Amino acid sequence: MATNKNCIVRISRYKNALTRLKSLGFVKVFSSNLADATGTSSAQVRKDFSLFGITGNKRGGYNIDDLVEQMNTIFGKHEVHKVIIVGFGNIGKALMSYKGFEKESIKIDAAFDIDSSKVDEDAEIPVYPFEKLEEYIEKNRIKLGVISVPDVAAQQVFEVMKKAGIKGVLNFAPINLGSSDEVVINNINLEMELENLIYYVIAAEKNKAQNIDDI
């Protein structure tokens, strides 16, 4: 089923909200609970659920465990998804050391780097030289990859990944990768995201100051 990205982001937020609500002792929830917890409307929650055939009872609401189970199916949580990282710098190291992936059925399988001083093939999560990337992807049938290399190298890394059979890429390099019908690409530009955040903070402060002046 093809859905827009915003819908998928909201479903993920609903799932996180359900985890929090369950920890507070909730067994069932209503669309209004999820709307309040995620900053959207009850109508939007119901519309998103309808896209995936998720239904509830107006009086009884939604059973949290049932909802989580259906969302786990949507996100493919019933099988482990192996991921490789190319670029063992600060971002790569941070991702490899993050312990929260396991509970989400995500396994960082290996990392790759052109710097021989970073290579450690005997580590718990091995770091291999870049030239082994294509062979490793093909041999282990890896479908997901993370790019955390400088912008000048990102497209080359992507082409190797695509050729080897990678189907989804999370790109942290500050450049938008060339589009591909074969590979799903999610570009994450941290610098741009921070610039946007700074803009909205400044705009909010200006708006607040303007309102005070108008009083």
JSON list of C-alpha atoms in Angstrom, two decimals:
[
{"chain": "A", "resi": 1, "resn": "MET", "atom": "CA", "xyz": [0.00, 0.00, 0.00]},
{"chain": "A", "resi": 2, "resn": "ALA", "atom": "CA", "xyz": [1.40, 3.39, -1.01]},
{"chain": "A", "resi": 3, "resn": "THR", "atom": "CA", "xyz": [0.70, 6.23, 1.41]},
{"chain": "A", "resi": 4, "resn": "ASN", "atom": "CA", "xyz": [2.17, 9.67, 1.82]},
{"chain": "A", "resi": 5, "resn": "LYS", "atom": "CA", "xyz": [5.14, 10.27, 4.08]},
{"chain": "A", "resi": 6, "resn": "ASN", "atom": "CA", "xyz": [3.23, 12.50, 6.51]},
{"chain": "A", "resi": 7, "resn": "CYS", "atom": "CA", "xyz": [0.75, 9.71, 7.19]},
{"chain": "A", "resi": 8, "resn": "ILE", "atom": "CA", "xyz": [3.56, 7.25, 7.98]},
{"chain": "A", "resi": 9, "resn": "VAL", "atom": "CA", "xyz": [5.18, 9.80, 10.31]},
{"chain": "A", "resi": 10, "resn": "ARG", "atom": "CA", "xyz": [1.87, 10.23, 12.16]},
{"chain": "A", "resi": 11, "resn": "ILE", "atom": "CA", "xyz": [1.38, 6.46, 12.48]},
{"chain": "A", "resi": 12, "resn": "SER", "atom": "CA", "xyz": [4.83, 6.26, 14.05]},
{"chain": "A", "resi": 13, "resn": "ARG", "atom": "CA", "xyz": [3.89, 9.04, 16.49]},
{"chain": "A", "resi": 14, "resn": "TYR", "atom": "CA", "xyz": [0.65, 7.26, 17.38]},
{"chain": "A", "resi": 15, "resn": "LYS", "atom": "CA", "xyz": [2.64, 4.12, 18.14]},
{"chain": "A", "resi": 16, "resn": "ASN", "atom": "CA", "xyz": [5.00, 6.03, 20.44]},
{"chain": "A", "resi": 17, "resn": "ALA", "atom": "CA", "xyz": [2.01, 7.67, 22.14]},
{"chain": "A", "resi": 18, "resn": "LEU", "atom": "CA", "xyz": [0.39, 4.25, 22.68]},
{"chain": "A", "resi": 19, "resn": "THR", "atom": "CA", "xyz": [3.54, 3.02, 24.40]},
{"chain": "A", "resi": 20, "resn": "ARG", "atom": "CA", "xyz": [3.43, 6.00, 26.77]},
{"chain": "A", "resi": 21, "resn": "LEU", "atom": "CA", "xyz": [-0.29, 5.64, 27.44]},
{"chain": "A", "resi": 22, "resn": "LYS", "atom": "CA", "xyz": [0.07, 1.92, 28.17]},
{"chain": "A", "resi": 23, "resn": "SER", "atom": "CA", "xyz": [2.83, 2.70, 30.67]},
{"chain": "A", "resi": 24, "resn": "LEU", "atom": "CA", "xyz": [0.34, 4.98, 32.44]},
{"chain": "A", "resi": 25, "resn": "GLY", "atom": "CA", "xyz": [-2.14, 2.12, 32.81]},
{"chain": "A", "resi": 26, "resn": "PHE", "atom": "CA", "xyz": [-4.38, 2.69, 29.80]},
{"chain": "A", "resi": 27, "resn": "VAL", "atom": "CA", "xyz": [-5.86, -0.44, 28.22]},
{"chain": "A", "resi": 28, "resn": "LYS", "atom": "CA", "xyz": [-8.03, 1.28, 25.62]},
{"chain": "A", "resi": 29, "resn": "VAL", "atom": "CA", "xyz": [-7.79, 4.68, 23.94]},
{"chain": "A", "resi": 30, "resn": "PHE", "atom": "CA", "xyz": [-9.98, 6.91, 21.82]},
{"chain": "A", "resi": 31, "resn": "SER", "atom": "CA", "xyz": [-8.92, 8.86, 18.76]},
{"chain": "A", "resi": 32, "resn": "SER", "atom": "CA", "xyz": [-9.11, 12.00, 20.90]},
{"chain": "A", "resi": 33, "resn": "ASN", "atom": "CA", "xyz": [-6.46, 10.59, 23.26]},
{"chain": "A", "resi": 34, "resn": "LEU", "atom": "CA", "xyz": [-4.07, 9.98, 20.37]},
{"chain": "A", "resi": 35, "resn": "ALA", "atom": "CA", "xyz": [-4.92, 13.35, 18.83]},
{"chain": "A", "resi": 36, "resn": "ASP", "atom": "CA", "xyz": [-4.06, 15.16, 22.08]},
{"chain": "A", "resi": 37, "resn": "ALA", "atom": "CA", "xyz": [-0.85, 13.15, 22.51]},
{"chain": "A", "resi": 38, "resn": "THR", "atom": "CA", "xyz": [0.40, 13.83, 18.97]},
{"chain": "A", "resi": 39, "resn": "GLY", "atom": "CA", "xyz": [-0.90, 17.33, 18.25]},
{"chain": "A", "resi": 40, "resn": "THR", "atom": "CA", "xyz": [-3.37, 16.42, 15.54]},
{"chain": "A", "resi": 41, "resn": "SER", "atom": "CA", "xyz": [-7.16, 16.03, 15.30]},
{"chain": "A", "resi": 42, "resn": "SER", "atom": "CA", "xyz": [-9.41, 13.06, 16.07]},
{"chain": "A", "resi": 43, "resn": "ALA", "atom": "CA", "xyz": [-10.63, 13.16, 12.46]},
{"chain": "A", "resi": 44, "resn": "GLN", "atom": "CA", "xyz": [-7.04, 12.89, 11.19]},
{"chain": "A", "resi": 45, "resn": "VAL", "atom": "CA", "xyz": [-6.34, 9.93, 13.47]},
{"chain": "A", "resi": 46, "resn": "ARG", "atom": "CA", "xyz": [-9.41, 8.10, 12.19]},
{"chain": "A", "resi": 47, "resn": "LYS", "atom": "CA", "xyz": [-8.56, 8.95, 8.58]},
{"chain": "A", "resi": 48, "resn": "ASP", "atom": "CA", "xyz": [-4.99, 7.62, 8.98]},
{"chain": "A", "resi": 49, "resn": "PHE", "atom": "CA", "xyz": [-6.30, 4.44, 10.59]},
{"chain": "A", "resi": 50, "resn": "SER", "atom": "CA", "xyz": [-8.82, 3.90, 7.81]},
{"chain": "A", "resi": 51, "resn": "LEU", "atom": "CA", "xyz": [-6.00, 3.83, 5.25]},
{"chain": "A", "resi": 52, "resn": "PHE", "atom": "CA", "xyz": [-4.70, 0.68, 6.95]},
{"chain": "A", "resi": 53, "resn": "GLY", "atom": "CA", "xyz": [-8.08, -0.85, 7.79]},
{"chain": "A", "resi": 54, "resn": "ILE", "atom": "CA", "xyz": [-7.77, -0.09, 11.51]},
{"chain": "A", "resi": 55, "resn": "THR", "atom": "CA", "xyz": [-11.23, 0.26, 13.08]},
{"chain": "A", "resi": 56, "resn": "GLY", "atom": "CA", "xyz": [-12.50, 0.98, 16.56]},
{"chain": "A", "resi": 57, "resn": "ASN", "atom": "CA", "xyz": [-15.70, 1.28, 18.54]},
{"chain": "A", "resi": 58, "resn": "LYS", "atom": "CA", "xyz": [-17.08, 4.75, 19.27]},
{"chain": "A", "resi": 59, "resn": "ARG", "atom": "CA", "xyz": [-18.01, 3.67, 22.78]},
{"chain": "A", "resi": 60, "resn": "GLY", "atom": "CA", "xyz": [-15.23, 1.23, 23.50]},
{"chain": "A", "resi": 61, "resn": "GLY", "atom": "CA", "xyz": [-12.38, 2.92, 21.64]},
{"chain": "A", "resi": 62, "resn": "TYR", "atom": "CA", "xyz": [-9.28, 1.05, 20.49]},
{"chain": "A", "resi": 63, "resn": "ASN", "atom": "CA", "xyz": [-7.51, -1.70, 22.42]},
{"chain": "A", "resi": 64, "resn": "ILE", "atom": "CA", "xyz": [-3.92, -0.54, 22.85]},
{"chain": "A", "resi": 65, "resn": "ASP", "atom": "CA", "xyz": [-2.32, -3.96, 22.43]},
{"chain": "A", "resi": 66, "resn": "ASP", "atom": "CA", "xyz": [-4.31, -4.59, 19.25]},
{"chain": "A", "resi": 67, "resn": "LEU", "atom": "CA", "xyz": [-3.32, -1.21, 17.85]},
{"chain": "A", "resi": 68, "resn": "VAL", "atom": "CA", "xyz": [0.36, -1.73, 18.63]},
{"chain": "A", "resi": 69, "resn": "GLU", "atom": "CA", "xyz": [0.25, -5.16, 17.01]},
{"chain": "A", "resi": 70, "resn": "GLN", "atom": "CA", "xyz": [-1.30, -3.74, 13.83]},
{"chain": "A", "resi": 71, "resn": "MET", "atom": "CA", "xyz": [1.25, -0.92, 13.73]},
{"chain": "A", "resi": 72, "resn": "ASN", "atom": "CA", "xyz": [4.09, -3.37, 14.24]},
{"chain": "A", "resi": 73, "resn": "THR", "atom": "CA", "xyz": [2.82, -5.17, 11.15]},
{"chain": "A", "resi": 74, "resn": "ILE", "atom": "CA", "xyz": [2.72, -1.90, 9.21]},
{"chain": "A", "resi": 75, "resn": "PHE", "atom": "CA", "xyz": [6.35, -1.20, 10.12]},
{"chain": "A", "resi": 76, "resn": "GLY", "atom": "CA", "xyz": [7.51, -4.76, 9.55]},
{"chain": "A", "resi": 77, "resn": "LYS", "atom": "CA", "xyz": [8.43, -5.36, 13.19]},
{"chain": "A", "resi": 78, "resn": "HIS", "atom": "CA", "xyz": [7.83, -9.10, 12.98]},
{"chain": "A", "resi": 79, "resn": "GLU", "atom": "CA", "xyz": [11.17, -9.66, 11.30]},
{"chain": "A", "resi": 80, "resn": "VAL", "atom": "CA", "xyz": [14.63, -8.29, 11.98]},
{"chain": "A", "resi": 81, "resn": "HIS", "atom": "CA", "xyz": [15.83, -5.71, 9.45]},
{"chain": "A", "resi": 82, "resn": "LYS", "atom": "CA", "xyz": [19.59, -5.65, 8.96]},
{"chain": "A", "resi": 83, "resn": "VAL", "atom": "CA", "xyz": [21.19, -2.28, 8.26]},
{"chain": "A", "resi": 84, "resn": "ILE", "atom": "CA", "xyz": [24.71, -1.30, 7.19]},
{"chain": "A", "resi": 85, "resn": "ILE", "atom": "CA", "xyz": [26.35, 2.08, 7.77]},
{"chain": "A", "resi": 86, "resn": "VAL", "atom": "CA", "xyz": [28.87, 3.68, 5.41]},
{"chain": "A", "resi": 87, "resn": "GLY", "atom": "CA", "xyz": [30.97, 6.31, 7.14]},
{"chain": "A", "resi": 88, "resn": "PHE", "atom": "CA", "xyz": [32.25, 5.51, 10.63]},
{"chain": "A", "resi": 89, "resn": "GLY", "atom": "CA", "xyz": [32.51, 9.10, 11.81]},
{"chain": "A", "resi": 90, "resn": "ASN", "atom": "CA", "xyz": [30.57, 10.81, 14.59]},
{"chain": "A", "resi": 91, "resn": "ILE", "atom": "CA", "xyz": [27.12, 10.03, 13.17]},
{"chain": "A", "resi": 92, "resn": "GLY", "atom": "CA", "xyz": [28.05, 6.47, 12.25]},
{"chain": "A", "resi": 93, "resn": "LYS", "atom": "CA", "xyz": [29.49, 5.80, 15.70]},
{"chain": "A", "resi": 94, "resn": "ALA", "atom": "CA", "xyz": [26.45, 7.31, 17.42]},
{"chain": "A", "resi": 95, "resn": "LEU", "atom": "CA", "xyz": [24.09, 5.12, 15.41]},
{"chain": "A", "resi": 96, "resn": "MET", "atom": "CA", "xyz": [26.12, 1.99, 16.12]},
{"chain": "A", "resi": 97, "resn": "SER", "atom": "CA", "xyz": [26.16, 2.66, 19.86]},
{"chain": "A", "resi": 98, "resn": "TYR", "atom": "CA", "xyz": [22.41, 3.38, 20.11]},
{"chain": "A", "resi": 99, "resn": "LYS", "atom": "CA", "xyz": [20.72, 0.57, 22.04]},
{"chain": "A", "resi": 100, "resn": "GLY", "atom": "CA", "xyz": [17.12, 1.36, 21.09]},
{"chain": "A", "resi": 101, "resn": "PHE", "atom": "CA", "xyz": [17.21, -0.21, 17.64]},
{"chain": "A", "resi": 102, "resn": "GLU", "atom": "CA", "xyz": [16.97, -3.78, 18.87]},
{"chain": "A", "resi": 103, "resn": "LYS", "atom": "CA", "xyz": [13.48, -3.40, 20.36]},
{"chain": "A", "resi": 104, "resn": "GLU", "atom": "CA", "xyz": [12.33, -1.98, 17.02]},
{"chain": "A", "resi": 105, "resn": "SER", "atom": "CA", "xyz": [13.59, -5.06, 15.15]},
{"chain": "A", "resi": 106, "resn": "ILE", "atom": "CA", "xyz": [16.49, -3.12, 13.62]},
{"chain": "A", "resi": 107, "resn": "LYS", "atom": "CA", "xyz": [19.99, -4.64, 13.66]},
{"chain": "A", "resi": 108, "resn": "ILE", "atom": "CA", "xyz": [23.06, -2.63, 12.70]},
{"chain": "A", "resi": 109, "resn": "ASP", "atom": "CA", "xyz": [24.94, -5.40, 10.94]},
{"chain": "A", "resi": 110, "resn": "ALA", "atom": "CA", "xyz": [28.22, -3.71, 9.96]},
{"chain": "A", "resi": 111, "resn": "ALA", "atom": "CA", "xyz": [29.89, -0.42, 9.11]},
{"chain": "A", "resi": 112, "resn": "PHE", "atom": "CA", "xyz": [32.29, 0.56, 6.36]},
{"chain": "A", "resi": 113, "resn": "ASP", "atom": "CA", "xyz": [34.92, 3.28, 6.03]},
{"chain": "A", "resi": 114, "resn": "ILE", "atom": "CA", "xyz": [37.78, 4.27, 3.72]},
{"chain": "A", "resi": 115, "resn": "ASP", "atom": "CA", "xyz": [40.00, 5.10, 6.73]},
{"chain": "A", "resi": 116, "resn": "SER", "atom": "CA", "xyz": [41.99, 1.97, 7.54]},
{"chain": "A", "resi": 117, "resn": "SER", "atom": "CA", "xyz": [42.57, 3.18, 11.13]},
{"chain": "A", "resi": 118, "resn": "LYS", "atom": "CA", "xyz": [38.82, 2.80, 11.78]},
{"chain": "A", "resi": 119, "resn": "VAL", "atom": "CA", "xyz": [38.58, -0.74, 10.43]},
{"chain": "A", "resi": 120, "resn": "ASP", "atom": "CA", "xyz": [37.96, -3.44, 13.04]},
{"chain": "A", "resi": 121, "resn": "GLU", "atom": "CA", "xyz": [36.60, -6.62, 11.51]},
{"chain": "A", "resi": 122, "resn": "ASP", "atom": "CA", "xyz": [36.59, -8.43, 14.86]},
{"chain": "A", "resi": 123, "resn": "ALA", "atom": "CA", "xyz": [34.45, -5.90, 16.72]},
{"chain": "A", "resi": 124, "resn": "GLU", "atom": "CA", "xyz": [30.99, -6.83, 18.03]},
{"chain": "A", "resi": 125, "resn": "ILE", "atom": "CA", "xyz": [29.65, -4.80, 15.10]},
{"chain": "A", "resi": 126, "resn": "PRO", "atom": "CA", "xyz": [32.47, -5.11, 12.57]},
{"chain": "A", "resi": 127, "resn": "VAL", "atom": "CA", "xyz": [33.87, -2.16, 10.64]},
{"chain": "A", "resi": 128, "resn": "TYR", "atom": "CA", "xyz": [35.10, -3.17, 7.19]},
{"chain": "A", "resi": 129, "resn": "PRO", "atom": "CA", "xyz": [37.07, -1.33, 4.52]},
{"chain": "A", "resi": 130, "resn": "PHE", "atom": "CA", "xyz": [34.87, 0.36, 1.94]},
{"chain": "A", "resi": 131, "resn": "GLU", "atom": "CA", "xyz": [36.00, -1.92, -0.87]},
{"chain": "A", "resi": 132, "resn": "LYS", "atom": "CA", "xyz": [34.19, -4.82, 0.82]},
{"chain": "A", "resi": 133, "resn": "LEU", "atom": "CA", "xyz": [30.82, -3.00, 0.79]},
{"chain": "A", "resi": 134, "resn": "GLU", "atom": "CA", "xyz": [29.34, -4.36, -2.43]},
{"chain": "A", "resi": 135, "resn": "GLU", "atom": "CA", "xyz": [30.31, -7.96, -1.71]},
{"chain": "A", "resi": 136, "resn": "TYR", "atom": "CA", "xyz": [28.97, -7.76, 1.86]},
{"chain": "A", "resi": 137, "resn": "ILE", "atom": "CA", "xyz": [25.59, -6.38, 0.76]},
{"chain": "A", "resi": 138, "resn": "GLU", "atom": "CA", "xyz": [25.17, -9.07, -1.88]},
{"chain": "A", "resi": 139, "resn": "LYS", "atom": "CA", "xyz": [26.35, -11.94, 0.33]},
{"chain": "A", "resi": 140, "resn": "ASN", "atom": "CA", "xyz": [24.19, -10.97, 3.31]},
{"chain": "A", "resi": 141, "resn": "ARG", "atom": "CA", "xyz": [21.20, -9.73, 1.30]},
{"chain": "A", "resi": 142, "resn": "ILE", "atom": "CA", "xyz": [21.18, -6.37, 3.05]},
{"chain": "A", "resi": 143, "resn": "LYS", "atom": "CA", "xyz": [18.30, -4.13, 1.97]},
{"chain": "A", "resi": 144, "resn": "LEU", "atom": "CA", "xyz": [18.81, -1.05, 4.14]},
{"chain": "A", "resi": 145, "resn": "GLY", "atom": "CA", "xyz": [21.76, 1.33, 4.33]},
{"chain": "A", "resi": 146, "resn": "VAL", "atom": "CA", "xyz": [22.80, 4.53, 6.07]},
{"chain": "A", "resi": 147, "resn": "ILE", "atom": "CA", "xyz": [25.13, 7.04, 4.42]},
{"chain": "A", "resi": 148, "resn": "SER", "atom": "CA", "xyz": [27.10, 9.26, 6.79]},
{"chain": "A", "resi": 149, "resn": "VAL", "atom": "CA", "xyz": [29.99, 10.35, 4.62]},
{"chain": "A", "resi": 150, "resn": "PRO", "atom": "CA", "xyz": [31.04, 13.82, 3.32]},
{"chain": "A", "resi": 151, "resn": "ASP", "atom": "CA", "xyz": [28.85, 15.22, 0.55]},
{"chain": "A", "resi": 152, "resn": "VAL", "atom": "CA", "xyz": [31.49, 14.71, -2.15]},
{"chain": "A", "resi": 153, "resn": "ALA", "atom": "CA", "xyz": [31.45, 10.95, -1.55]},
{"chain": "A", "resi": 154, "resn": "ALA", "atom": "CA", "xyz": [27.74, 10.39, -0.92]},
{"chain": "A", "resi": 155, "resn": "GLN", "atom": "CA", "xyz": [26.59, 9.85, -4.51]},
{"chain": "A", "resi": 156, "resn": "GLN", "atom": "CA", "xyz": [29.40, 7.36, -5.19]},
{"chain": "A", "resi": 157, "resn": "VAL", "atom": "CA", "xyz": [28.51, 5.41, -2.05]},
{"chain": "A", "resi": 158, "resn": "PHE", "atom": "CA", "xyz": [24.86, 5.42, -3.07]},
{"chain": "A", "resi": 159, "resn": "GLU", "atom": "CA", "xyz": [25.65, 4.05, -6.53]},
{"chain": "A", "resi": 160, "resn": "VAL", "atom": "CA", "xyz": [27.61, 1.15, -5.00]},
{"chain": "A", "resi": 161, "resn": "MET", "atom": "CA", "xyz": [24.74, 0.44, -2.60]},
{"chain": "A", "resi": 162, "resn": "LYS", "atom": "CA", "xyz": [22.16, 0.51, -5.39]},
{"chain": "A", "resi": 163, "resn": "LYS", "atom": "CA", "xyz": [24.22, -1.77, -7.62]},
{"chain": "A", "resi": 164, "resn": "ALA", "atom": "CA", "xyz": [24.61, -4.27, -4.79]},
{"chain": "A", "resi": 165, "resn": "GLY", "atom": "CA", "xyz": [20.87, -4.45, -4.10]},
{"chain": "A", "resi": 166, "resn": "ILE", "atom": "CA", "xyz": [20.12, -1.93, -1.35]},
{"chain": "A", "resi": 167, "resn": "LYS", "atom": "CA", "xyz": [16.44, -0.92, -1.46]},
{"chain": "A", "resi": 168, "resn": "GLY", "atom": "CA", "xyz": [16.28, 1.84, 1.17]},
{"chain": "A", "resi": 169, "resn": "VAL", "atom": "CA", "xyz": [18.80, 4.54, 2.13]},
{"chain": "A", "resi": 170, "resn": "LEU", "atom": "CA", "xyz": [18.88, 6.99, 5.03]},
{"chain": "A", "resi": 171, "resn": "ASN", "atom": "CA", "xyz": [21.23, 9.75, 3.89]},
{"chain": "A", "resi": 172, "resn": "PHE", "atom": "CA", "xyz": [22.88, 12.05, 6.44]},
{"chain": "A", "resi": 173, "resn": "ALA", "atom": "CA", "xyz": [25.26, 13.62, 3.92]},
{"chain": "A", "resi": 174, "resn": "PRO", "atom": "CA", "xyz": [24.37, 17.31, 3.32]},
{"chain": "A", "resi": 175, "resn": "ILE", "atom": "CA", "xyz": [23.35, 16.67, -0.28]},
{"chain": "A", "resi": 176, "resn": "ASN", "atom": "CA", "xyz": [20.21, 15.28, -1.90]},
{"chain": "A", "resi": 177, "resn": "LEU", "atom": "CA", "xyz": [21.02, 12.03, -3.64]},
{"chain": "A", "resi": 178, "resn": "GLY", "atom": "CA", "xyz": [19.95, 11.55, -7.24]},
{"chain": "A", "resi": 179, "resn": "SER", "atom": "CA", "xyz": [16.46, 10.08, -7.41]},
{"chain": "A", "resi": 180, "resn": "SER", "atom": "CA", "xyz": [16.00, 6.41, -8.12]},
{"chain": "A", "resi": 181, "resn": "ASP", "atom": "CA", "xyz": [12.95, 4.29, -8.88]},
{"chain": "A", "resi": 182, "resn": "GLU", "atom": "CA", "xyz": [14.81, 1.28, -7.48]},
{"chain": "A", "resi": 183, "resn": "VAL", "atom": "CA", "xyz": [15.72, 2.71, -4.08]},
{"chain": "A", "resi": 184, "resn": "VAL", "atom": "CA", "xyz": [13.72, 4.61, -1.46]},
{"chain": "A", "resi": 185, "resn": "ILE", "atom": "CA", "xyz": [15.80, 7.57, -0.30]},
{"chain": "A", "resi": 186, "resn": "ASN", "atom": "CA", "xyz": [15.29, 9.58, 2.87]},
{"chain": "A", "resi": 187, "resn": "ASN", "atom": "CA", "xyz": [17.58, 12.63, 2.92]},
{"chain": "A", "resi": 188, "resn": "ILE", "atom": "CA", "xyz": [18.24, 14.09, 6.37]},
{"chain": "A", "resi": 189, "resn": "ASN", "atom": "CA", "xyz": [20.13, 17.39, 6.32]},
{"chain": "A", "resi": 190, "resn": "LEU", "atom": "CA", "xyz": [20.83, 18.26, 9.96]},
{"chain": "A", "resi": 191, "resn": "GLU", "atom": "CA", "xyz": [22.19, 21.70, 9.08]},
{"chain": "A", "resi": 192, "resn": "MET", "atom": "CA", "xyz": [19.04, 22.59, 7.15]},
{"chain": "A", "resi": 193, "resn": "GLU", "atom": "CA", "xyz": [16.79, 21.23, 9.91]},
{"chain": "A", "resi": 194, "resn": "LEU", "atom": "CA", "xyz": [18.59, 23.39, 12.48]},
{"chain": "A", "resi": 195, "resn": "GLU", "atom": "CA", "xyz": [18.37, 26.43, 10.20]},
{"chain": "A", "resi": 196, "resn": "ASN", "atom": "CA", "xyz": [14.62, 25.89, 9.87]},
{"chain": "A", "resi": 197, "resn": "LEU", "atom": "CA", "xyz": [14.30, 25.51, 13.63]},
{"chain": "A", "resi": 198, "resn": "ILE", "atom": "CA", "xyz": [16.26, 28.72, 14.23]},
{"chain": "A", "resi": 199, "resn": "TYR", "atom": "CA", "xyz": [14.05, 30.59, 11.76]},
{"chain": "A", "resi": 200, "resn": "TYR", "atom": "CA", "xyz": [10.83, 29.51, 13.50]},
{"chain": "A", "resi": 201, "resn": "VAL", "atom": "CA", "xyz": [12.24, 30.38, 16.94]},
{"chain": "A", "resi": 202, "resn": "ILE", "atom": "CA", "xyz": [13.23, 33.87, 15.74]},
{"chain": "A", "resi": 203, "resn": "ALA", "atom": "CA", "xyz": [9.87, 34.32, 14.00]},
{"chain": "A", "resi": 204, "resn": "ALA", "atom": "CA", "xyz": [8.01, 33.29, 17.16]},
{"chain": "A", "resi": 205, "resn": "GLU", "atom": "CA", "xyz": [10.02, 35.74, 19.25]},
{"chain": "A", "resi": 206, "resn": "LYS", "atom": "CA", "xyz": [9.36, 38.57, 16.78]},
{"chain": "A", "resi": 207, "resn": "ASN", "atom": "CA", "xyz": [5.66, 37.76, 16.75]},
{"chain": "A", "resi": 208, "resn": "LYS", "atom": "CA", "xyz": [5.55, 37.75, 20.54]},
{"chain": "A", "resi": 209, "resn": "ALA", "atom": "CA", "xyz": [7.35, 41.11, 20.70]},
{"chain": "A", "resi": 210, "resn": "GLN", "atom": "CA", "xyz": [4.95, 42.55, 18.10]},
{"chain": "A", "resi": 211, "resn": "ASN", "atom": "CA", "xyz": [1.94, 41.43, 20.12]},
{"chain": "A", "resi": 212, "resn": "ILE", "atom": "CA", "xyz": [3.37, 43.07, 23.24]},
{"chain": "A", "resi": 213, "resn": "ASP", "atom": "CA", "xyz": [3.94, 46.32, 21.33]},
{"chain": "A", "resi": 214, "resn": "ASP", "atom": "CA", "xyz": [0.34, 46.27, 20.10]},
{"chain": "A", "resi": 215, "resn": "ILE", "atom": "CA", "xyz": [-1.07, 46.09, 23.63]}
]
